[in-house]
Tab-separated table of C-alpha atoms in Angstrom:
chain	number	residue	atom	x	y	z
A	1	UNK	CA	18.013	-9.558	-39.733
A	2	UNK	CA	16.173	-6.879	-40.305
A	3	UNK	CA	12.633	-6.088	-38.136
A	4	UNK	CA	9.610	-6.945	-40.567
A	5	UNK	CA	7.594	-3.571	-41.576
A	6	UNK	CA	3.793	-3.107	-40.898
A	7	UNK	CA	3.826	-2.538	-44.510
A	8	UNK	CA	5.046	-5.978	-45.667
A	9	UNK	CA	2.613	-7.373	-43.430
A	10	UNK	CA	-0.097	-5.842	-45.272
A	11	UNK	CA	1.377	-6.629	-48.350
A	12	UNK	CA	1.444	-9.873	-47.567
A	13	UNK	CA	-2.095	-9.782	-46.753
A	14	UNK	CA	-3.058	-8.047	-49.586
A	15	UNK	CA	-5.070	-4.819	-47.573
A	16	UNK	CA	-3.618	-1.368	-47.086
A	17	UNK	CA	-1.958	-0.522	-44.555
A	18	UNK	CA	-4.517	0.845	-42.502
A	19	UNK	CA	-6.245	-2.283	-42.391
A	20	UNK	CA	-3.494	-3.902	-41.198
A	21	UNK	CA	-2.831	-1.383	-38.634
A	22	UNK	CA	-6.181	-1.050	-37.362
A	23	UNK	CA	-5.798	-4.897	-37.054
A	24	UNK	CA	-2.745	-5.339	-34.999
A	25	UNK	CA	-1.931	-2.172	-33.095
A	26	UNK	CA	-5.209	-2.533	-31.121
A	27	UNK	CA	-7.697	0.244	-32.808
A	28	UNK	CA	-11.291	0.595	-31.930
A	29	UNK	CA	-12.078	0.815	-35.312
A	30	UNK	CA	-13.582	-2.666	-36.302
A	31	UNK	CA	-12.070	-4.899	-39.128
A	32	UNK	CA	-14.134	-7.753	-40.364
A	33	UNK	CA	-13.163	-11.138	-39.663
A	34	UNK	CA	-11.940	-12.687	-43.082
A	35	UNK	CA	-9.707	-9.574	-43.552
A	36	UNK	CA	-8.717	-9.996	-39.506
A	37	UNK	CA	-7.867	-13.565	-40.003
A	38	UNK	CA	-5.573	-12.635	-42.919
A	39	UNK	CA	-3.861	-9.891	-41.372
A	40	UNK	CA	-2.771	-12.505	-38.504
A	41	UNK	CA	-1.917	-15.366	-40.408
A	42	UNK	CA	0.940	-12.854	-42.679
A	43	UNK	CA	1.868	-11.369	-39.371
A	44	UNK	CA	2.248	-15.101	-37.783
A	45	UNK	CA	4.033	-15.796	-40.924
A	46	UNK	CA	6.342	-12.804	-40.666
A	47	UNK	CA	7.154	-12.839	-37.221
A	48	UNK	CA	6.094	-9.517	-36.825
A	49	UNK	CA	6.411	-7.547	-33.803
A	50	UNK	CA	4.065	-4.922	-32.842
A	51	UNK	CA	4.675	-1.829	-32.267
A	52	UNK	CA	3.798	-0.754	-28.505
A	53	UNK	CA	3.561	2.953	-29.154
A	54	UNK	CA	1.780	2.703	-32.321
A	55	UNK	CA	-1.143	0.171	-30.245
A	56	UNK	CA	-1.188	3.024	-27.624
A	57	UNK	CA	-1.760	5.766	-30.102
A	58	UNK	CA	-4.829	3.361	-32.391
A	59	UNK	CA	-5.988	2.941	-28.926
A	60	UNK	CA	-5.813	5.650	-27.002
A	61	UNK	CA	-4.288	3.860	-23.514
A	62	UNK	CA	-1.153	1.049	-23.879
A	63	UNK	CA	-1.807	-2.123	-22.667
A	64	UNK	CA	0.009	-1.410	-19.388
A	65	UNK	CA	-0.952	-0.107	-15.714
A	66	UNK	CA	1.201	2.073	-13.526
A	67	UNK	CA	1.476	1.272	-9.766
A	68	UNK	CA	2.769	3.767	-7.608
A	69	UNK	CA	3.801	2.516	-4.033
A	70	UNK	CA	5.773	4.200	-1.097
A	71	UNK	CA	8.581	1.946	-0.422
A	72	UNK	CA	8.979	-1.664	-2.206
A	73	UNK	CA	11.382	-3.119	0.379
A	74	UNK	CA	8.367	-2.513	3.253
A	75	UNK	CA	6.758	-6.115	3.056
A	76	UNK	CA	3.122	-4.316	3.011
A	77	UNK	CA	3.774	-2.560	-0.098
A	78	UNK	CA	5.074	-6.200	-1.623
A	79	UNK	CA	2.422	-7.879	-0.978
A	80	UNK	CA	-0.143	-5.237	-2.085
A	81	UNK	CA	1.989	-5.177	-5.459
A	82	UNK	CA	2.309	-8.884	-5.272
A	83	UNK	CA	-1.660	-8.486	-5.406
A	84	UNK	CA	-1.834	-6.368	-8.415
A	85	UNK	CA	0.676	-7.608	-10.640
A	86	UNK	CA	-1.550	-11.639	-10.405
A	87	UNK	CA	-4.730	-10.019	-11.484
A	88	UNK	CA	-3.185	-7.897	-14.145
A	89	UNK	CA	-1.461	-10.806	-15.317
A	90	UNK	CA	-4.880	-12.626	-15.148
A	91	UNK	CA	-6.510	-9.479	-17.687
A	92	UNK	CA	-3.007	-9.834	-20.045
A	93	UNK	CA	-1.709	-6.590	-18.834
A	94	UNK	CA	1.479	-5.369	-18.056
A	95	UNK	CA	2.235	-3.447	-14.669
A	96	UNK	CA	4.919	-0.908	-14.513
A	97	UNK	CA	6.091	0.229	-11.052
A	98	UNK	CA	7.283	3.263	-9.202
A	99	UNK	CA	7.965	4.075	-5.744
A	100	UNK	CA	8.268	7.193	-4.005
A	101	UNK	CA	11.013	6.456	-1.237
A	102	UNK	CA	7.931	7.776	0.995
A	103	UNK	CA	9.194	11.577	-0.584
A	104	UNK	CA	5.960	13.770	-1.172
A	105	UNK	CA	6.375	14.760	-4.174
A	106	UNK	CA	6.696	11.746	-5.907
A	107	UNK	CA	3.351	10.454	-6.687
A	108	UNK	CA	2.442	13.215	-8.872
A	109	UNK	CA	5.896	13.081	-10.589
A	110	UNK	CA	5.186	9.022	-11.475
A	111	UNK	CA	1.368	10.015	-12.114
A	112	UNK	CA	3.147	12.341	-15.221
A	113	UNK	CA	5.325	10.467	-16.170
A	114	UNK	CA	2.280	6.971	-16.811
A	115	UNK	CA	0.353	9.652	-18.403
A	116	UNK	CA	3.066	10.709	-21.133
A	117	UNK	CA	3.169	6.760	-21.454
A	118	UNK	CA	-0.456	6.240	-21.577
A	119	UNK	CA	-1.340	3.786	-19.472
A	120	UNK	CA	-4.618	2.500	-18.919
A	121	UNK	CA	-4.426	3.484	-15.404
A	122	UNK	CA	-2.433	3.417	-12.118
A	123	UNK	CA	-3.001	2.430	-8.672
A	124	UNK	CA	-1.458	4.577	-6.441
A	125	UNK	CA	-1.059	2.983	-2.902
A	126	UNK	CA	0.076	4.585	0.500
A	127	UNK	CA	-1.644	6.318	3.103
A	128	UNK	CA	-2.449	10.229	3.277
A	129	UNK	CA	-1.203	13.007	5.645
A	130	UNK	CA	-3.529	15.284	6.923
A	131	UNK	CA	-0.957	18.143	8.232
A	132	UNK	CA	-4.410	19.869	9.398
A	133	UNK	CA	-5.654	17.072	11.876
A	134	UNK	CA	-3.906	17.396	15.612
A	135	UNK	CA	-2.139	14.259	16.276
A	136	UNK	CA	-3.039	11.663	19.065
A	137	UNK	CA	0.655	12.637	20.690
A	138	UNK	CA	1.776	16.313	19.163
A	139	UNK	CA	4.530	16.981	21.248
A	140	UNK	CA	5.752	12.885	22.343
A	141	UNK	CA	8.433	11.939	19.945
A	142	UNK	CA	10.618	8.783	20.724
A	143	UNK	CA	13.745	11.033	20.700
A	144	UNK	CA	15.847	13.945	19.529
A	145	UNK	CA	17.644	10.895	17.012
A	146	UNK	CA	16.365	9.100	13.903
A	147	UNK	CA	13.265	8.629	14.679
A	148	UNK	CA	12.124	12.217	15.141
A	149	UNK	CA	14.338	12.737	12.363
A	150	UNK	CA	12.513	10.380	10.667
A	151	UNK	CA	8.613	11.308	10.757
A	152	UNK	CA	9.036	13.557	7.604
A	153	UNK	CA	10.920	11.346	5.230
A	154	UNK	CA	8.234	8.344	6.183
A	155	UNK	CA	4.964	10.011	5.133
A	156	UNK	CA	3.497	8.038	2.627
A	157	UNK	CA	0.952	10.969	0.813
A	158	UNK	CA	1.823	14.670	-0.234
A	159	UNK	CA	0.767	17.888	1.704
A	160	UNK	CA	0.306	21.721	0.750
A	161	UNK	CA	1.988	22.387	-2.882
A	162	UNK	CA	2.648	18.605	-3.113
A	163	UNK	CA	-0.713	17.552	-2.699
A	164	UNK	CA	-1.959	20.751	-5.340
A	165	UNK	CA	0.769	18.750	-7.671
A	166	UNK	CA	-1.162	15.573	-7.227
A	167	UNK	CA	-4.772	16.574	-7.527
A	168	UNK	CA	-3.535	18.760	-11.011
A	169	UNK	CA	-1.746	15.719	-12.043
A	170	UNK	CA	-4.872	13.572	-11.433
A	171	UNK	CA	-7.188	15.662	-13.112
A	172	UNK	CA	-5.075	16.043	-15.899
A	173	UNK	CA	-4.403	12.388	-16.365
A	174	UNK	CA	-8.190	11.444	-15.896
A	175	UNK	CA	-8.831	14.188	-18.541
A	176	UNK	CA	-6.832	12.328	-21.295
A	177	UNK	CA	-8.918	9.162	-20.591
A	178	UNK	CA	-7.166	7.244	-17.582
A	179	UNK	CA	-8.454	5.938	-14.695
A	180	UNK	CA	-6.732	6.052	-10.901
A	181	UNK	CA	-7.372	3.458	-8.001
A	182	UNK	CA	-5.978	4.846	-4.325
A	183	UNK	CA	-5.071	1.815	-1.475
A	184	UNK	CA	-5.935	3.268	1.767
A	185	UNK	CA	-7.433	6.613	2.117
A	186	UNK	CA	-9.599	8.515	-0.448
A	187	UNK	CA	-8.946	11.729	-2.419
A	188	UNK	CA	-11.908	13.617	-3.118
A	189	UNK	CA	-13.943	10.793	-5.587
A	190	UNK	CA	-11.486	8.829	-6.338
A	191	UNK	CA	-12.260	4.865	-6.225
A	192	UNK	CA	-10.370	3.550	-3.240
A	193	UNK	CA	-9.897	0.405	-1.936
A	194	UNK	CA	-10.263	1.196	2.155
A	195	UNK	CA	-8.769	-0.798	4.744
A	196	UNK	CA	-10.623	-0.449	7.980
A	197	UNK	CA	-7.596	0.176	10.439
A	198	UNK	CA	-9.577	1.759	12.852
A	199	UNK	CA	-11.930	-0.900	13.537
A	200	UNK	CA	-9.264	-3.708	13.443
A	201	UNK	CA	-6.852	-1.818	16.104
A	202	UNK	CA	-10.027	-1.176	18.062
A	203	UNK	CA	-10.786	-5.201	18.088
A	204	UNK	CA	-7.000	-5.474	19.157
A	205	UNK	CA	-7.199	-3.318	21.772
A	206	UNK	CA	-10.227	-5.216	23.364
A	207	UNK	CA	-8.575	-8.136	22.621
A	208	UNK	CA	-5.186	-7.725	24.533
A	209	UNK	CA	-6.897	-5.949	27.540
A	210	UNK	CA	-9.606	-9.743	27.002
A	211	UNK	CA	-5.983	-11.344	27.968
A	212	UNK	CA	-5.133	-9.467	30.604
A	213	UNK	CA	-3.242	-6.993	30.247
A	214	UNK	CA	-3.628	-3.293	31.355
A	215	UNK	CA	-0.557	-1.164	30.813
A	216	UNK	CA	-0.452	-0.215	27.735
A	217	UNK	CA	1.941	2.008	25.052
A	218	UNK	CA	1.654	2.793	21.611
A	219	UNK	CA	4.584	3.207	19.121
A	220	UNK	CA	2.152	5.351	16.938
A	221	UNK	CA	4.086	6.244	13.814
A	222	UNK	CA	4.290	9.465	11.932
A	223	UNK	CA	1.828	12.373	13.714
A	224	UNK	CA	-0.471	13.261	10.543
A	225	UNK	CA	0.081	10.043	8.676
A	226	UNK	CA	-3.700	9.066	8.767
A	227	UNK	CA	-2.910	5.085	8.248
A	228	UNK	CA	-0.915	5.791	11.818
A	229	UNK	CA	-3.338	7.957	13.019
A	230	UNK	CA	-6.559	5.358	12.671
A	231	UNK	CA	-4.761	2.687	14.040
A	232	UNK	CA	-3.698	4.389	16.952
A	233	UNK	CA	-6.979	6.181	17.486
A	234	UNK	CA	-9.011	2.817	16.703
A	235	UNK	CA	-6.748	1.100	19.257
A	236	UNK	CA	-6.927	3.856	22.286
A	237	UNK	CA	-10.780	3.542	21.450
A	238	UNK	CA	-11.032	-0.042	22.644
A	239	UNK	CA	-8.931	0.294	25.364
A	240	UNK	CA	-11.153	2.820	26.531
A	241	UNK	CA	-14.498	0.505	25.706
A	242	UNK	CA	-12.559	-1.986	28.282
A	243	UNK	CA	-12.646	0.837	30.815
A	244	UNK	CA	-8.603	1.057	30.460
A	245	UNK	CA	-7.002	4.491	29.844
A	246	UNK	CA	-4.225	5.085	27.424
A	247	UNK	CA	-2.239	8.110	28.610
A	248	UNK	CA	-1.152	10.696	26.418
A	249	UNK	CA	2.585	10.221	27.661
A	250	UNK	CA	2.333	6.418	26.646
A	251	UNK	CA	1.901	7.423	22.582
A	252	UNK	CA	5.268	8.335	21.083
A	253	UNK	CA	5.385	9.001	17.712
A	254	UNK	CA	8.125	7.677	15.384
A	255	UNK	CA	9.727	6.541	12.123
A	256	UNK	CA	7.095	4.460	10.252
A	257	UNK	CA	10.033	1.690	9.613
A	258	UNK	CA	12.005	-1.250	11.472
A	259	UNK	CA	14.111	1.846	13.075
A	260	UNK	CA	11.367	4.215	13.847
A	261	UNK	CA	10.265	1.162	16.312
A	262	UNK	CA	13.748	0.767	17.144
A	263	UNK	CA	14.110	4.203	18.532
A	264	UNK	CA	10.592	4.470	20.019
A	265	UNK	CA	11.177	1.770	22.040
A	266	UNK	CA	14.401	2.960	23.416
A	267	UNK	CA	13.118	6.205	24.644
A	268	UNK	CA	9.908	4.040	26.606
A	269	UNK	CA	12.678	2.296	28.033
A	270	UNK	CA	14.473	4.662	29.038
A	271	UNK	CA	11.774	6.053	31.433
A	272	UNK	CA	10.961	4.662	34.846
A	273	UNK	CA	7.886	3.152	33.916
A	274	UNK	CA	8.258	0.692	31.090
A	275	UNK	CA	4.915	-0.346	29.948
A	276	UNK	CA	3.849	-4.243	30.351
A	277	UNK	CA	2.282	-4.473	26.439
A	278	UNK	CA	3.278	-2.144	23.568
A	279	UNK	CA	1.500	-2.106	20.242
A	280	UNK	CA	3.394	-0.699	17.491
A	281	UNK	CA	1.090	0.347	14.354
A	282	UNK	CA	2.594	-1.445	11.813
A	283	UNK	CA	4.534	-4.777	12.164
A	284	UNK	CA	7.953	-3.543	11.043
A	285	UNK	CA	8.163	-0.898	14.007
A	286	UNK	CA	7.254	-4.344	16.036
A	287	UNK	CA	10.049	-5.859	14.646
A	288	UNK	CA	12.743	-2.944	15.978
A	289	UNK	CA	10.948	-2.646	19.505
A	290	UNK	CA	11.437	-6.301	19.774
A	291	UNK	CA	15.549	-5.765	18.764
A	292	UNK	CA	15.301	-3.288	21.070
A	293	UNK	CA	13.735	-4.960	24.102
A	294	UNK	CA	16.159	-7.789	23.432
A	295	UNK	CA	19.115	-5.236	23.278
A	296	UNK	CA	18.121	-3.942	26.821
A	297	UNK	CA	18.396	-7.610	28.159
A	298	UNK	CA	14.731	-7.727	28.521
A	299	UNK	CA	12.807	-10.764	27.020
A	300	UNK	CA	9.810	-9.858	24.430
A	301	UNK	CA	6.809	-11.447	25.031
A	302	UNK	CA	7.869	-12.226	28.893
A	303	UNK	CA	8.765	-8.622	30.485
A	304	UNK	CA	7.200	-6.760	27.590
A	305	UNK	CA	4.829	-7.712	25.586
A	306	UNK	CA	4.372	-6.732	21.758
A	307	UNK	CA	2.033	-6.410	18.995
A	308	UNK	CA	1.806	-5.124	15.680
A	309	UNK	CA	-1.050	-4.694	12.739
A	310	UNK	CA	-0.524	-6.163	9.166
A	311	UNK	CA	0.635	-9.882	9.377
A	312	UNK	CA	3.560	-9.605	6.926
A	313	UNK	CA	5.572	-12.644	5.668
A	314	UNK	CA	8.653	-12.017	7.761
A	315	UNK	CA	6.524	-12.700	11.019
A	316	UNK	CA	6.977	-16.063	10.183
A	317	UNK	CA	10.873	-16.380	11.260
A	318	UNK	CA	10.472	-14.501	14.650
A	319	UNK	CA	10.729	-15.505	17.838
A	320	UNK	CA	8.604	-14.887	20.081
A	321	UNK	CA	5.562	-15.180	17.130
A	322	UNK	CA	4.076	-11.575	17.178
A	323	UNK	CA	0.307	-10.969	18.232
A	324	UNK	CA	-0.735	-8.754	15.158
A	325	UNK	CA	-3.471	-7.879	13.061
A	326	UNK	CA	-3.597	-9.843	9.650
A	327	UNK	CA	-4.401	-7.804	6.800
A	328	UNK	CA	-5.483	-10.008	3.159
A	329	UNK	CA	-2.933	-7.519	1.654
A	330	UNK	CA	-2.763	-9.484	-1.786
A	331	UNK	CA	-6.434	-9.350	-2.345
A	332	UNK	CA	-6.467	-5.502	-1.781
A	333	UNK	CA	-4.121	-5.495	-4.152
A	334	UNK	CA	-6.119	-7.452	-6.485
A	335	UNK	CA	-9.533	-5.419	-5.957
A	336	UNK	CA	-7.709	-2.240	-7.026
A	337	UNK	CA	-6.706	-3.725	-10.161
A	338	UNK	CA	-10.602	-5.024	-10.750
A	339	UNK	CA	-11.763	-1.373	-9.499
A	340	UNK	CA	-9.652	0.175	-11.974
A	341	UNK	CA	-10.917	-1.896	-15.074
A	342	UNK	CA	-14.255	-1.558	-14.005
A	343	UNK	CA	-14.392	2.713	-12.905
A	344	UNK	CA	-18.338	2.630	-13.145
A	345	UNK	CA	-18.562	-0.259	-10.820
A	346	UNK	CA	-18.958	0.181	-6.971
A	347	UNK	CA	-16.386	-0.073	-4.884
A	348	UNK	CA	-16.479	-3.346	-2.495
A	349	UNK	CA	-16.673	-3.040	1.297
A	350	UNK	CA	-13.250	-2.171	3.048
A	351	UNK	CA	-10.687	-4.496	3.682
A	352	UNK	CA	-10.782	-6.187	6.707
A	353	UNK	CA	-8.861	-8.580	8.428
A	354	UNK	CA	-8.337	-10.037	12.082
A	355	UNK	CA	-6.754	-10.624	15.070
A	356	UNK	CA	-4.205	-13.387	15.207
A	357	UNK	CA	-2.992	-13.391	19.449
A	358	UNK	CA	-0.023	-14.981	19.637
A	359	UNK	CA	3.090	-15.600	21.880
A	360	UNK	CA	4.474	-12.185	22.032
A	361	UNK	CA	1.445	-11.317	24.235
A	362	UNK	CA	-0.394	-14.734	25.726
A	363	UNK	CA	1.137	-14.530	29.107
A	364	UNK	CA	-0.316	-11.843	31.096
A	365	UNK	CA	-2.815	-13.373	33.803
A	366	UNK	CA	-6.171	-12.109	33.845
A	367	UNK	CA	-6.759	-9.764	36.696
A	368	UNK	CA	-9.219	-10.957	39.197
């Protein structure tokens, strides 16, 4: 069976075609209502289908959003893009998703690709790398294996040419009339949904050292990767507001993944002095320091103790549960998406969150 025409639509409905156009492919262009309801009641009658390219062009934008995220099997990117997909659903738009593998390049390469579709706009979530900035740990790396090998292939945010490639893309795509939402850390204007990572690691790091313990070691991530680099630096800075010192030595940089934890906890326990409570910046590095503690017949949350920052689903199904930070990742997601329909409106405050202490740290004993 052939697809009904546009033009026996407004045949049907007795106006010309550009009346029925302006009526059903979405034009600015106002219609009046008698004329309107006719238009509807042929297509209705019809079963007409309309055309999505020819409601972007009347309109200027489709009825779509990009979303650009780093890596879709990382929990924290799911649950952001959990976020944004319910309250697009709630304005009747459609989301279409890319992800960047965590490659550099990429975001600028999806950014092109939602502008030659025209979409309304596109949140673009994952945190920036400032190559510029000296990291907490330049020279401690977990090891001369993956996750060293790692720290370039898990930045989540472009540098030099890469990040020139973005900002050209972005200007480009706001020029033809779309708008861009950033998770995490700002470019230049751009609206941005912050989370405040440095103030929640710093209320962790008073918190654990409030339990008791006072041997510390960070699994800190990617050097330069700034979501990494806050929580690290936020954490350090409330240890130090406890009067306990995190030595330089004790931060070892890593993989920002299950096996970047993996690995950085292997090399701390390789050393003589194993630390008595690690915190790992993200709860999937948590997750391979506690294989990894486990692997070196050592009991997490008795001979090491473990935390991590996010409070992602999969916490739920581990044992010992993990002392982290939980993060209301869905309604970042979901304040992006209201950001982006609204670009004149003011950004909220950051996302916060708090500290959930749980088993994998509650049994150090105060010192006297």
């Amino acid at each position: 069976m052939a697809q009904t025409t546009l033009y026996e639509v407004a045949e049907r409905a007795g106006v010309s075609l550009a009346t029925a156009s302006r009526v059903l492919n979405g034009s600015t262009r106002k219609v009046g209502q008698e004329l309107s309801e006719r238009v509807l009641a042929a297509a209705r009658e019809l079963r007409y289908t309309a055309n999505g390219p020819a409601q972007a062009m009347a309109r200027g934008h489709s009825n779509t959003i990009g979303l650009v995220v780093a890596d879709i099997a990382d929990p924290y990117f799911t649950q952001i893009a959990a976020g944004v997909i319910e309250a697009a659903d709630a304005h009747g738009i459609t989301v279409t998703m890319g992800t960047t593998g965590r490659a550099p390049g990429r975001e600028a390469e999806h950014l092109a690709v939602f502008r030659s579709q025209r979409a309304r706009g596109v949140v673009i979530v994952g945190s920036r790398v400032d190559r510029e900035a000296s990291p907490t740990a330049p020279n401690t790396h977990a090891s001369n294996t993956h996750a060293s090998n790692t720290d370039a292939s898990n930045t989540d945010a472009p540098e030099g040419s890469d990040a020139d490639a973005l900002r050209a893309e972005l200007d480009a795509y706001r020029e033809a009339g779309g708008s861009v939402v950033l998770v995490s850390q700002p470019i230049d204007d751009l609206p941005t949904v912050e989370i405040e990572n440095r103030k929640l690691a710093a209320e962790l790091g008073r918190a654990l050292v409030d339990q008791g313990h006072r041997d510390f070691a960070v699994l800190a991530g990617p050097a330069g990767l700034l979501t990494a680099v806050d929580r690290t630096e936020g954490f350090r800075n409330g240890l130090r507001s406890r009067q306990v010192a995190l030595a330089k030595d004790r931060i070892v940089a890593g993989g920002f993944n299950r096996a970047g934890g993996h690995e950085a906890m292997r090399a701390l326990l390789a050393r003589n002095d194993r630390p008595g409570c690690v915190f790992a910046v993200n709860d999937v590095m948590a997750l391979g320091a506690v294989a990894a503690i486990r692997e070196a017949g050592l009991r997490p949350g008795v001979d090491i103790a473990v935390a991590g920052f996010d409070d992602i689903p999969t916490l739920a199904d581990v044992h010992p549960s993990i002392t982290t930070v939980h993060l209301p990742l869905r309604e970042a997601g979901q304040a992006a998406v209201e950001l982006l329909l609204d670009p004149d409106g003011a950004p909220g405050s950051p996302i916060t969150g708090e500290v959930l202490l749980r088993e994998s740290t509650h049994l150090a004993t105060p010192s006297a």
